[in-house]
Short mmCIF file of C-alpha atoms and ligand atoms in Angstrom, two decimals:
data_model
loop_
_atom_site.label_atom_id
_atom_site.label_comp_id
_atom_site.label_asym_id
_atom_site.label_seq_id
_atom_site.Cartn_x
_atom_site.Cartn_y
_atom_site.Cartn_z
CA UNK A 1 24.65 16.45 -19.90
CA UNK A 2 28.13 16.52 -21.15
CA UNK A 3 28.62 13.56 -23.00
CA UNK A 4 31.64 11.66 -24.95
CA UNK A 5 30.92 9.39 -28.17
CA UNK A 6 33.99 6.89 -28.24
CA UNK A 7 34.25 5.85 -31.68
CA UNK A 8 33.20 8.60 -34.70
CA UNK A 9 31.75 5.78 -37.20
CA UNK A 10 28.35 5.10 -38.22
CA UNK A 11 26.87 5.08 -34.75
CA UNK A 12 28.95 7.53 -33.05
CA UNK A 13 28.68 10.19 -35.37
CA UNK A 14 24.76 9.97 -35.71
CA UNK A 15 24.83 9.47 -32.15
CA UNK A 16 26.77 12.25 -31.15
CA UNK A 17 24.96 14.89 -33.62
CA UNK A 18 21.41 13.70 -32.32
CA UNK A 19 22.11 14.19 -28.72
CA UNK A 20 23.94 17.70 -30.02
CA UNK A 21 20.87 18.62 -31.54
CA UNK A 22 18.39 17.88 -28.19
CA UNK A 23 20.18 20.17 -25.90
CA UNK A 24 23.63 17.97 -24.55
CA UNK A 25 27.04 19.18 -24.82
CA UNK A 26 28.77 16.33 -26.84
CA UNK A 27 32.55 15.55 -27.49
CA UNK A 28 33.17 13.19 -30.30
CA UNK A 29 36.52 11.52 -30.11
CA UNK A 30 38.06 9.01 -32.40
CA UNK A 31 42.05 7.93 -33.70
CA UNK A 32 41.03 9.08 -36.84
CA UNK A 33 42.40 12.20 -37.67
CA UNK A 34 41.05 12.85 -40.94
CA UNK A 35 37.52 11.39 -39.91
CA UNK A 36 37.65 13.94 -37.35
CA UNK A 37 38.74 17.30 -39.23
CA UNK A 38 35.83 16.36 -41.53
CA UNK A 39 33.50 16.24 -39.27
CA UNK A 40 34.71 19.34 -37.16
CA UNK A 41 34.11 20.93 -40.86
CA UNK A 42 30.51 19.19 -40.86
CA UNK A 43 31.57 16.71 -43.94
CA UNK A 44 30.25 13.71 -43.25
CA UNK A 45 32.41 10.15 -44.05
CA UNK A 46 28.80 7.90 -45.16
CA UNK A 47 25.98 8.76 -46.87
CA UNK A 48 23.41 8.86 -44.38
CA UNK A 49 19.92 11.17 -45.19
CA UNK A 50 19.46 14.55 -43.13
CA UNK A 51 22.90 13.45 -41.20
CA UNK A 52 24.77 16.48 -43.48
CA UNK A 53 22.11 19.14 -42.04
CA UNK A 54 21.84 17.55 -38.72
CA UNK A 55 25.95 17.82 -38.40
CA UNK A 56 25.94 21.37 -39.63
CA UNK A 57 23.06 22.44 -37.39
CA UNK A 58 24.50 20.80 -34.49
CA UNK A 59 27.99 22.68 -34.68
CA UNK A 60 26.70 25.78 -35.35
CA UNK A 61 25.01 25.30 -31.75
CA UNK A 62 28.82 25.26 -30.75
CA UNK A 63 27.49 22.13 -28.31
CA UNK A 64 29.30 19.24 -30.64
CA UNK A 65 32.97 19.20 -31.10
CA UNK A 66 34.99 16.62 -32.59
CA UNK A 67 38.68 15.46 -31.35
CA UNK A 68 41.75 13.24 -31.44
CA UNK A 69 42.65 14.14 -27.95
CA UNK A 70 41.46 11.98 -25.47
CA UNK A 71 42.55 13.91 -22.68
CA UNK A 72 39.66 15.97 -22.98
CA UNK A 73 37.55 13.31 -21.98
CA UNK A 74 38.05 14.46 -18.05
CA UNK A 75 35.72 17.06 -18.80
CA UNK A 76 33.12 15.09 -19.37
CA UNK A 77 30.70 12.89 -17.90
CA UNK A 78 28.97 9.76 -20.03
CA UNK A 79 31.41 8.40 -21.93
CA UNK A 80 29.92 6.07 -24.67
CA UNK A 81 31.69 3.56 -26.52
CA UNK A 82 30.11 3.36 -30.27
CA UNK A 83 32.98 1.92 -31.76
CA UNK A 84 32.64 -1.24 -34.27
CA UNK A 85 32.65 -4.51 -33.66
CA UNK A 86 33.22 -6.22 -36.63
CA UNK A 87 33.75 -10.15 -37.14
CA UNK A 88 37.51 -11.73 -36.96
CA UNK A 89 38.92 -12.44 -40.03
CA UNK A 90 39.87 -15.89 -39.02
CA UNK A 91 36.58 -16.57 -37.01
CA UNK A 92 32.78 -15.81 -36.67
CA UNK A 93 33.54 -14.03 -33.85
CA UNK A 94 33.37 -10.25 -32.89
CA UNK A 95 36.47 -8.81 -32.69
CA UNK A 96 36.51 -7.11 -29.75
CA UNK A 97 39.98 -4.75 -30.47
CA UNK A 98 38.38 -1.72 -30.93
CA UNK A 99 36.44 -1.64 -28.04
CA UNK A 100 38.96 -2.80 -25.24
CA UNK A 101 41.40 0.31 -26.98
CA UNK A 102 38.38 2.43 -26.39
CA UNK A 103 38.01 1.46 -23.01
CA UNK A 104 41.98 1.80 -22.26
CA UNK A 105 41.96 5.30 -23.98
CA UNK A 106 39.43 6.31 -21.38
CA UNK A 107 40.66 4.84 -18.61
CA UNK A 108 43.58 7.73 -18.29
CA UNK A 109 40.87 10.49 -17.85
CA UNK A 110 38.37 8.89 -15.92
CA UNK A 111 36.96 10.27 -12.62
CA UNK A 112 34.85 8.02 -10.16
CA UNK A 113 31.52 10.27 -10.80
CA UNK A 114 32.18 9.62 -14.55
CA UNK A 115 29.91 6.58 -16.15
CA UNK A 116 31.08 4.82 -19.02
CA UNK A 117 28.06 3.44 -21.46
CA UNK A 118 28.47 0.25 -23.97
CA UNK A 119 26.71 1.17 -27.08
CA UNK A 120 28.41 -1.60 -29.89
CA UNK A 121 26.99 -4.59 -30.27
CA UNK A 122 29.03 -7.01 -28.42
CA UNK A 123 29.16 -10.87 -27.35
CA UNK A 124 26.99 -11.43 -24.13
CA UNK A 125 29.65 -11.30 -21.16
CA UNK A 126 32.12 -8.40 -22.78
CA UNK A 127 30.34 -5.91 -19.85
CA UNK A 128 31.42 -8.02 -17.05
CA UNK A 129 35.03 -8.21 -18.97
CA UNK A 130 35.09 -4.14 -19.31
CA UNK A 131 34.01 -4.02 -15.70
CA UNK A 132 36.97 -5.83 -14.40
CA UNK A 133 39.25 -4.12 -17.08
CA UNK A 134 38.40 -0.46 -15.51
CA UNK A 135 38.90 -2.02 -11.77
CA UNK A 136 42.19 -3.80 -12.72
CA UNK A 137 43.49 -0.25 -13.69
CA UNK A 138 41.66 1.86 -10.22
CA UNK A 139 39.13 3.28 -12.07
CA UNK A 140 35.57 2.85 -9.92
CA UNK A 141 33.26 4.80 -12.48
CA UNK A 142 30.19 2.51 -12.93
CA UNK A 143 29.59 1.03 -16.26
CA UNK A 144 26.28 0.33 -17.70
CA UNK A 145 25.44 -1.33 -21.33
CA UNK A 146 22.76 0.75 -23.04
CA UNK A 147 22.19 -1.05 -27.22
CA UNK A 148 21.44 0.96 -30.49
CA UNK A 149 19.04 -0.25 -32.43
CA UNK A 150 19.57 2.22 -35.47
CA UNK A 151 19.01 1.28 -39.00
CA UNK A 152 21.20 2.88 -41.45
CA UNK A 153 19.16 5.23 -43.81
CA UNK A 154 17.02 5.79 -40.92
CA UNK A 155 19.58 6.39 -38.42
CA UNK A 156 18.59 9.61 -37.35
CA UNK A 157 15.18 8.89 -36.59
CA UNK A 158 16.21 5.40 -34.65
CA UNK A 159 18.17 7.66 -32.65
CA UNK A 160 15.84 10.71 -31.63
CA UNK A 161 12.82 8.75 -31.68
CA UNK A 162 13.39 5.32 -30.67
CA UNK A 163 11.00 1.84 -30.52
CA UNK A 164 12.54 1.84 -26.94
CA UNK A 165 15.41 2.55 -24.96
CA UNK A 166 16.96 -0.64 -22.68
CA UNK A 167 19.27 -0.16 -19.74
CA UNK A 168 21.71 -3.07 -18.65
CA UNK A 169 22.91 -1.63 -15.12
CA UNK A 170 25.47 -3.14 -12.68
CA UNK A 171 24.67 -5.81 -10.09
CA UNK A 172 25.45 -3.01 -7.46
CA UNK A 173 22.68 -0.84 -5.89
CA UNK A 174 24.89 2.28 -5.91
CA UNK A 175 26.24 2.11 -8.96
CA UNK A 176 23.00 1.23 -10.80
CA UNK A 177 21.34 4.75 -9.01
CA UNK A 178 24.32 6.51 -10.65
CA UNK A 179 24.33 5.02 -13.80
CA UNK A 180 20.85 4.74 -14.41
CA UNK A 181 20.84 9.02 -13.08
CA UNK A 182 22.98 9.88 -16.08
CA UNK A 183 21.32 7.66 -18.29
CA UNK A 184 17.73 9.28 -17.54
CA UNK A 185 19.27 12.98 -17.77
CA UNK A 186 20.80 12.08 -21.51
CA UNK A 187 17.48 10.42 -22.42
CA UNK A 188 15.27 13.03 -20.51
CA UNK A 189 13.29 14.02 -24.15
CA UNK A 190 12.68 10.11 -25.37
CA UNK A 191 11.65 9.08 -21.81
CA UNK A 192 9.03 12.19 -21.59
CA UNK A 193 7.51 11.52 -25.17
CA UNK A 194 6.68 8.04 -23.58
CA UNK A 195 9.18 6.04 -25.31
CA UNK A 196 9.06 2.53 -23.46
CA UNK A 197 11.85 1.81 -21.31
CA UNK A 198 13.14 -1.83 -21.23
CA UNK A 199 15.63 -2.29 -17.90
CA UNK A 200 17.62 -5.35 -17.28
CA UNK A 201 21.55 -6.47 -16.31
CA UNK A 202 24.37 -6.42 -18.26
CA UNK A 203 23.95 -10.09 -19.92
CA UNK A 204 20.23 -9.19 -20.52
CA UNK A 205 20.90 -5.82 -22.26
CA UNK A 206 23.70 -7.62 -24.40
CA UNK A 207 21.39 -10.14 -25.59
CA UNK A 208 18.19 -7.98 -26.04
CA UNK A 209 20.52 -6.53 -29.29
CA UNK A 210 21.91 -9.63 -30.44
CA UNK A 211 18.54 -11.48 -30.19
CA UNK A 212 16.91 -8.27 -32.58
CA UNK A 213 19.12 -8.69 -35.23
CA UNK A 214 18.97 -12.36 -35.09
CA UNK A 215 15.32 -12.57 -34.84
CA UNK A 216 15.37 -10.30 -37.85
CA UNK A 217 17.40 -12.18 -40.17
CA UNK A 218 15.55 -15.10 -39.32
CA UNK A 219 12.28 -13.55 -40.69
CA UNK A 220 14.60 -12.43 -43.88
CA UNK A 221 16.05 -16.24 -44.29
CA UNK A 222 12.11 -17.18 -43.66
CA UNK A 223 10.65 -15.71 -46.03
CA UNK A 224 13.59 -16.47 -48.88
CA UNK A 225 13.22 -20.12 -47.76
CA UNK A 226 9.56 -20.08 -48.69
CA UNK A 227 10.70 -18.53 -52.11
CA UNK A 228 12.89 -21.39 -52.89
CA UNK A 229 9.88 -23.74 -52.24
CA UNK A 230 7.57 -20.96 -54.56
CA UNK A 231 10.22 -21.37 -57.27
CA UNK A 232 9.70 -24.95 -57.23
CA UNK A 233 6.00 -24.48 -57.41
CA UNK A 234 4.68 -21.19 -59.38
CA UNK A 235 3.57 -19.48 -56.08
CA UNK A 236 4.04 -16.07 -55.86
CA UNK A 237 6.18 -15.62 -52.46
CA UNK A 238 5.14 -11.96 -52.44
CA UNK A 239 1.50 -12.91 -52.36
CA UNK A 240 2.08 -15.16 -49.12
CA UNK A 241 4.22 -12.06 -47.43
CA UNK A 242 1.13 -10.18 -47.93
CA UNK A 243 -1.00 -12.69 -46.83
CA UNK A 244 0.88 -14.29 -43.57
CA UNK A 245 2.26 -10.21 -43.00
CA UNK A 246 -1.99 -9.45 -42.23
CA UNK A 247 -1.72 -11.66 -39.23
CA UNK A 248 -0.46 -9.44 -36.43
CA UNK A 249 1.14 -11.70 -34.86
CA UNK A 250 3.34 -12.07 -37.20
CA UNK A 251 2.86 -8.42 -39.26
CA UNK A 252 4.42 -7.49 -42.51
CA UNK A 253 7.97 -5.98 -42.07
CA UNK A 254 11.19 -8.12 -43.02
CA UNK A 255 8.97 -10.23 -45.24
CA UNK A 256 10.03 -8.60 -48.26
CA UNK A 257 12.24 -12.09 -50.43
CA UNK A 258 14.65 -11.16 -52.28
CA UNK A 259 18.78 -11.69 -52.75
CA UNK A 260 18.96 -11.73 -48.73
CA UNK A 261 20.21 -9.65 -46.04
CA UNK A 262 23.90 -8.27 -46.02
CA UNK A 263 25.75 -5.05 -44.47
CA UNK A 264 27.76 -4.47 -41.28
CA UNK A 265 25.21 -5.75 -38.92
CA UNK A 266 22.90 -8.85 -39.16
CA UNK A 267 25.37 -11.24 -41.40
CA UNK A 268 28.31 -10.65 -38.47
CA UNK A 269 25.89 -10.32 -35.61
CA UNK A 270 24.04 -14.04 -36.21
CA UNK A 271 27.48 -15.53 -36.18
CA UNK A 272 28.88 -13.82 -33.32
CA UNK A 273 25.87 -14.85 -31.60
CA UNK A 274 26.79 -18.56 -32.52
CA UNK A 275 30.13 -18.53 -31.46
CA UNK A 276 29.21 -17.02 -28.43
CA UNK A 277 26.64 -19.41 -28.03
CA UNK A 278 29.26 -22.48 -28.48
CA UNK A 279 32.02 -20.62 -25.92
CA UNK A 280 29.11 -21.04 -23.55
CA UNK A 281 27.86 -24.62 -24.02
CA UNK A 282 24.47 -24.04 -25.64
CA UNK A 283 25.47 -24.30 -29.54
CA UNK A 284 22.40 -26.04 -30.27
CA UNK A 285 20.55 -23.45 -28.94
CA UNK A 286 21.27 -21.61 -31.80
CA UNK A 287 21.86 -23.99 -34.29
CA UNK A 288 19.26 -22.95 -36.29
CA UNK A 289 20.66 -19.60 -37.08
CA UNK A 290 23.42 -21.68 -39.28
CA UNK A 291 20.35 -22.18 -41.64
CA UNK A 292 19.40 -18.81 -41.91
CA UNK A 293 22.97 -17.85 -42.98
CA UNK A 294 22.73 -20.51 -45.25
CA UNK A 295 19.35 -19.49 -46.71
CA UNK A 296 20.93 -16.21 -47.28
CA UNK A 297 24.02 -17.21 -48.87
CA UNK A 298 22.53 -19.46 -50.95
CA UNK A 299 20.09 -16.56 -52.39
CA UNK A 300 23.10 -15.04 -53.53
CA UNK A 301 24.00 -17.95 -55.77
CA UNK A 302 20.84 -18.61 -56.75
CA UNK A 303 20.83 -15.12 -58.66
CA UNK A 304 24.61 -16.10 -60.09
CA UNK A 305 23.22 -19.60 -61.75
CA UNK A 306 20.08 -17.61 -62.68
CA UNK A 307 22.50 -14.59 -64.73
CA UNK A 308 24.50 -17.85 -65.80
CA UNK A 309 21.73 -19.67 -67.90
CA UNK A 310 20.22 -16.52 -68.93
CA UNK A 311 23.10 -15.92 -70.51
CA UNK A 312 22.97 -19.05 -72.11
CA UNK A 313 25.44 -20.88 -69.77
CA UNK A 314 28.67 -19.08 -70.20
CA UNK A 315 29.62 -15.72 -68.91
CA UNK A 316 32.84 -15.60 -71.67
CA UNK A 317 32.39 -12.32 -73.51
CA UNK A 318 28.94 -11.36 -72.12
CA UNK A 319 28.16 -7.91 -70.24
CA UNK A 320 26.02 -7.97 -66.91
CA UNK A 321 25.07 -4.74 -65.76
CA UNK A 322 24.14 -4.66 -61.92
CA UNK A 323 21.87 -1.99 -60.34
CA UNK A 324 23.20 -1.04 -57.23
CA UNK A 325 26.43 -2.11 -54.81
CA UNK A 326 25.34 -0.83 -51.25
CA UNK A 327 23.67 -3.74 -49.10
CA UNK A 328 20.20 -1.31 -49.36
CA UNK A 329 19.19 1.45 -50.54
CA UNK A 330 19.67 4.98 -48.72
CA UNK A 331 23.54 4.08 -47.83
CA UNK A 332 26.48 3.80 -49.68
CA UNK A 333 27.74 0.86 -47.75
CA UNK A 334 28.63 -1.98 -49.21
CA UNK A 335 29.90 -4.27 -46.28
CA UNK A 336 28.38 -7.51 -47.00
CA UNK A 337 26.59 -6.44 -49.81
CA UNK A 338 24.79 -8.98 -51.64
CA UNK A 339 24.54 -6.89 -54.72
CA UNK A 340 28.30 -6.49 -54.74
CA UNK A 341 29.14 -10.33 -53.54
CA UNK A 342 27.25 -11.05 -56.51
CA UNK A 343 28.77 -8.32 -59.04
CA UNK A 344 32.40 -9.91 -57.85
CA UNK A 345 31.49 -13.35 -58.17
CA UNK A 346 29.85 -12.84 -61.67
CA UNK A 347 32.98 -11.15 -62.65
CA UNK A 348 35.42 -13.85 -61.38
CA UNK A 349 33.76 -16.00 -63.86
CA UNK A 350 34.65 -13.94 -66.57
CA UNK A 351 31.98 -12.11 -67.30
CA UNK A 352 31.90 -8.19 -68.24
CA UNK A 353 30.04 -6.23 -64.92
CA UNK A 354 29.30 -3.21 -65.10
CA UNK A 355 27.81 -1.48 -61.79
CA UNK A 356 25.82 1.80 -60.88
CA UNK A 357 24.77 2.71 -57.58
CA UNK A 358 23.35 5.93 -56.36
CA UNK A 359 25.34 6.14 -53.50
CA UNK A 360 28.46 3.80 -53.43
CA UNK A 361 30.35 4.20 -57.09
CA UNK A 362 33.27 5.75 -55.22
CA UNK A 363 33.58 3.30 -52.96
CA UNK A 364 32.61 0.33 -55.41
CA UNK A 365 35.54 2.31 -57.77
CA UNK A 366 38.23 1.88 -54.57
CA UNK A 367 37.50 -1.44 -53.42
CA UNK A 368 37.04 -3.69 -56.75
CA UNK A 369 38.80 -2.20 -59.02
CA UNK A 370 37.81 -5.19 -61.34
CA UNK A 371 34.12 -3.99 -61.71
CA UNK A 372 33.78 -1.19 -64.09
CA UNK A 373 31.53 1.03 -62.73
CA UNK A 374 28.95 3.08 -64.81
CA UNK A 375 27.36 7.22 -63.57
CA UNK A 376 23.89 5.59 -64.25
CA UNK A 377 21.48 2.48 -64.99
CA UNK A 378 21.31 3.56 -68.46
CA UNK A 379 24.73 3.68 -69.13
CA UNK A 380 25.45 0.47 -66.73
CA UNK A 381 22.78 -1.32 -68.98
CA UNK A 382 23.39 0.10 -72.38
CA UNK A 383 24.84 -2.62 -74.71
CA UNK A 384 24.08 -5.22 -71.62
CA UNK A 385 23.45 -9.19 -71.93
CA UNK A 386 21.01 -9.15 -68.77
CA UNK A 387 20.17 -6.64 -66.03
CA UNK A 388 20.31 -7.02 -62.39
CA UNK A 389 18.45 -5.02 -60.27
CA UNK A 390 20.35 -5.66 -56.83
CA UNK A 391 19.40 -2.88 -54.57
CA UNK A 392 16.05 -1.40 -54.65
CA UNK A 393 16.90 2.58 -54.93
CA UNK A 394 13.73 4.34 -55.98
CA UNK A 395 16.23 5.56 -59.12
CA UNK A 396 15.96 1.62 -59.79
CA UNK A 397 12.19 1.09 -59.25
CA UNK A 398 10.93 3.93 -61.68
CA UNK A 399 12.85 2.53 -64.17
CA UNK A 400 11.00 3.18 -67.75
CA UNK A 401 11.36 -0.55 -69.28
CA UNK A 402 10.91 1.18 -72.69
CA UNK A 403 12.86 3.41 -72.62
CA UNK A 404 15.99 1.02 -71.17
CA UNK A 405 15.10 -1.47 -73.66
CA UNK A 406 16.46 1.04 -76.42
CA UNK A 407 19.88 0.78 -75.02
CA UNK A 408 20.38 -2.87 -73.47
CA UNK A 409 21.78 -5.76 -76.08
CA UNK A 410 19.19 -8.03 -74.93
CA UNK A 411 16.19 -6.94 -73.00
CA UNK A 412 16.62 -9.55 -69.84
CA UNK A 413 15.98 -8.22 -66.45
CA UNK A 414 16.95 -10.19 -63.04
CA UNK A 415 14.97 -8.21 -60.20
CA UNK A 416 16.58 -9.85 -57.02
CA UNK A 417 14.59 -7.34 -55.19
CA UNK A 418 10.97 -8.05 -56.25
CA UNK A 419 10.52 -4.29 -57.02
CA UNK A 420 9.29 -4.46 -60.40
CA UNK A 421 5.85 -4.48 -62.24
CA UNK A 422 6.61 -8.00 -63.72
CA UNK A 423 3.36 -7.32 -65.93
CA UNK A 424 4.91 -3.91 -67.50
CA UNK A 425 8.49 -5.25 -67.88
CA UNK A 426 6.95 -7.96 -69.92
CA UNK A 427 4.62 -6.16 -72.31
CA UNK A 428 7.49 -4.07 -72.74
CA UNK A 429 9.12 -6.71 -74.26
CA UNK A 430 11.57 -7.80 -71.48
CA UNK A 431 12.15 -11.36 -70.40
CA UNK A 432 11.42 -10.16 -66.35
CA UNK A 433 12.63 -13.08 -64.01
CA UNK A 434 12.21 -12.91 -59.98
CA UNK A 435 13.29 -13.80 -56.79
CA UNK A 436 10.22 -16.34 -55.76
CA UNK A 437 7.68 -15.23 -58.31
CA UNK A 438 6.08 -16.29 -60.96
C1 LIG B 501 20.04 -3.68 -38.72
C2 LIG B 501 18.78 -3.68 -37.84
O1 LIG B 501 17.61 -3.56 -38.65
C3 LIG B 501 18.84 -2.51 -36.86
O2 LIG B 501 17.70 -2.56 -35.98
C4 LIG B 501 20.12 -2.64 -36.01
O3 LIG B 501 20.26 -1.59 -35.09
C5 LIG B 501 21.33 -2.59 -36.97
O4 LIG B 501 21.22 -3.70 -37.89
C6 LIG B 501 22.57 -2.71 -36.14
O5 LIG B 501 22.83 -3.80 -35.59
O6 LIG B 501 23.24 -1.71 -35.93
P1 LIG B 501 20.78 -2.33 -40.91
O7 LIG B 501 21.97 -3.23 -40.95
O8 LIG B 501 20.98 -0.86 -41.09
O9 LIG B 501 20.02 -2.49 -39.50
O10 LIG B 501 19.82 -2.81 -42.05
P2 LIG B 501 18.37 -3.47 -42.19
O11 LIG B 501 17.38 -2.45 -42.54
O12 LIG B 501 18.08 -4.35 -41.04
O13 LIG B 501 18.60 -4.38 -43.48
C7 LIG B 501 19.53 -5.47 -43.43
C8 LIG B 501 19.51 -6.23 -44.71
O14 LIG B 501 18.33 -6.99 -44.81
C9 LIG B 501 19.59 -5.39 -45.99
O15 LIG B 501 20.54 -5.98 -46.86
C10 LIG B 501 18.19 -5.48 -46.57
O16 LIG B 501 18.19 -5.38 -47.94
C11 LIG B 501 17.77 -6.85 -46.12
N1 LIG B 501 16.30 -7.04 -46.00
C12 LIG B 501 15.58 -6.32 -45.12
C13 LIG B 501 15.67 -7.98 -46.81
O17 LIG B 501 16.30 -8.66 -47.63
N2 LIG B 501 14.31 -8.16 -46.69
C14 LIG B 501 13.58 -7.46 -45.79
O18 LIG B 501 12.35 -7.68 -45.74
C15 LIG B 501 14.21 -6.51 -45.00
#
């Protein structure tokens, strides 16, 4: 198939390397000139593991090629829209710039065979809206919504080998044959390895992603609620994970408490959902997804007040260092990070941060120029008041609490991950202190 990723971000880029690599011919187009003459020379712009190989395999196949120029597009046949749909600044809603541009940058080189494919996450109802945007201007090509489901750090894999594929095709006999023709030919190797296929309209397709994410940070908020109610008590909150995570029906993954979810995904998703959910009279539907966000902020300060009176309740001349700055390990990307929300808010209050992450110093380095950021935990730590562990990098978790204890100021570790041997930290001689454990 000849396919075009709109939008050369996260999930384009993966997206158009992976179906590269399984035989398509793929055009990757974005406004970002510089994003794109990196990626034509196979650097890519995120840290994402096996993407570098997969990019450099996949353009020495001469199949994927990367451009500026959407005029190309005509060429081509699936056009899919991966751009970003971030939340307003001014609302909890999805800003929805990027992809109406990406629709009206297509719309010029669009032929009636063509079919156009909704990848971004997007407010239920922004299909039927793209629909009528393409008609308004003549352009008849069907349009069908198709969601990722990709997890970053294991974005490759989510892509080539998915849980399941889902199809949201048009009301319209015809068009659905067409779209859903093009959208079997580019998922011809999932669909014969068995890979369950989950067809449905637009508004069903839209919500299918939306209700994921939400239905995940709801298990994430779960869990940290029950935390809370173990730090009241002296249970062990990683215990009951274990314990409720045997029952199938409700099964181990996302149970794992900690300092809560972040990144560019579940924190914006949950809201759009709710604003979406007001616009169409059913707010209290989803009213309970306000206390999830809650529950996850709240994690966040918890770990601030914690820092606070280990520190003996003033941050004035005391240094914090803070394991990791991406929102989880694997990535360097620190949208919504909770290890960076609390990093900033620590040093608001005066104290002296000092940050390492694997992955994200650069970035940490160019966005908060405040935080002083260290190569690595030992020199983050050395000298330190307390220790946060943030974000669980394996770097983080084989830690040797002996030998970090010869360089920290006071051995005091914060794991807001739960990653930690609390039994080894402490006959090392650390004060070890928990999100939800004893
Ligand atoms: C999430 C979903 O998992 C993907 O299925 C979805 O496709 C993607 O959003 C998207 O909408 O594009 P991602 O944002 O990459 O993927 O990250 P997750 O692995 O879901 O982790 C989200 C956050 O939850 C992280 O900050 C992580 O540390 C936290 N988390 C995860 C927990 O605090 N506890 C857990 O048990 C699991």
């Amino acid at each position: 198939m000849r396919i075009t990723t709109v939008g050369c971000g996260y999930l384009g880029a993966v997206y158009a390397a992976s179906m590269a690599s399984i035989g398509h011919e793929v055009l990757g187009l974005d406004v970002d000139q510089k994003k794109i003459d990196n990626l034509a020379a196979g650097i890519p712009p995120f840290h994402e593991p096996g993407f570098d190989e997969l990019l450099r395999e996949a353009l020495d196949t001469g199949r994927l090629t990367f451009s500026t120029d959407y005029s190309l597009a005509a060429d081509y046949e699936a056009h899919v829209i991966c751009v970003g749909t971030p939340q307003q600044v001014d609302s909890a809603r999805a800003d929805l710039t990027y992809v109406h541009a990406a629709v009206d940058s297509l719309i010029p080189h669009l032929q009636d065979h063509h079919v156009v494919l909704g990848r971004s996450t997007v407010p239920v109802g922004t299909a039927d809206s793209l629909v009528q945007r393409l008609r308004d201007a003549g352009v008849q090509a069907p349009l069908a919504w198709n969601p990722e489901f990709l997890r970053e750090g294991f974005a490759i894999e989510d892509t080539l080998r998915p849980d399941r594929i889902v199809y949201g095709l048009p009301e319209d006999p015809a068009e659905a044959a067409r779209a859903r023709e093009v959208l079997d030919g580019m998922y011809a190797t999932m669909l014969e390895a068995d890979t369950p296929l989950v067809v449905g309209n637009y508004a069903t397709a839209e919500l299918v992603k939306v209700s994921a994410n939400s239905f995940l940070a709801t298990k994430i908020s779960f869990i940290n609620a029950v935390a809370e109610v173990c730090e009241a008590t002296g249970a062990d909150v990683s215990v009951i994970a274990e314990a409720i995570g045997l029952d199938d029906r409700i099964g181990p993954k996302f149970l794992r408490a900690g300092i809560g979810f972040g990144g560019g995904c579940l924190p914006k998703d949950i809201r759009a959902f709710m604003a979406r959910a007001g616009e169409l009279g059913v707010t209290e539907a989803l009213a309970f997804l306000r206390e999830v966000d809650h529950v996850n902020n709240r994690r966040r300060d918890h770990v601030v007040n914690m820092t606070r009176k280990a520190l003996g309740g003033s941050f004035t001349d005391k240094r914090i260092a803070v394991l990791g700055a991406a929102f989880k390990p694997n990535s360097d990307d620190t949208r919504q990070s909770p290890a960076l929300y609390i990093a900033s808010k620590l040093s608001g209050r005066g104290a002296d941060v000092v940050v390492t992450d694997p992955a994200a110093n650069s970035r940490v380095h160019a966005e908060r120029p405040n935080l002083a950021v260290a190569e690595d935990a030992y020199a983050a730590a050395t000298g330190a008041d307390v220790v946060l562990l943030l974000t669980e990098w394996d770097e983080f978790k084989q830690l040797d609490p002996v030998k970090l204890r010869e360089v920290v100021g006071t051995p005091h570790m914060i794991d807001g991950r739960n990653v930690l041997d609390p039994a080894q930290w402490r006959e090392a001689g650390w004060t070890y202190q928990s999100m939800g454990r004893p």
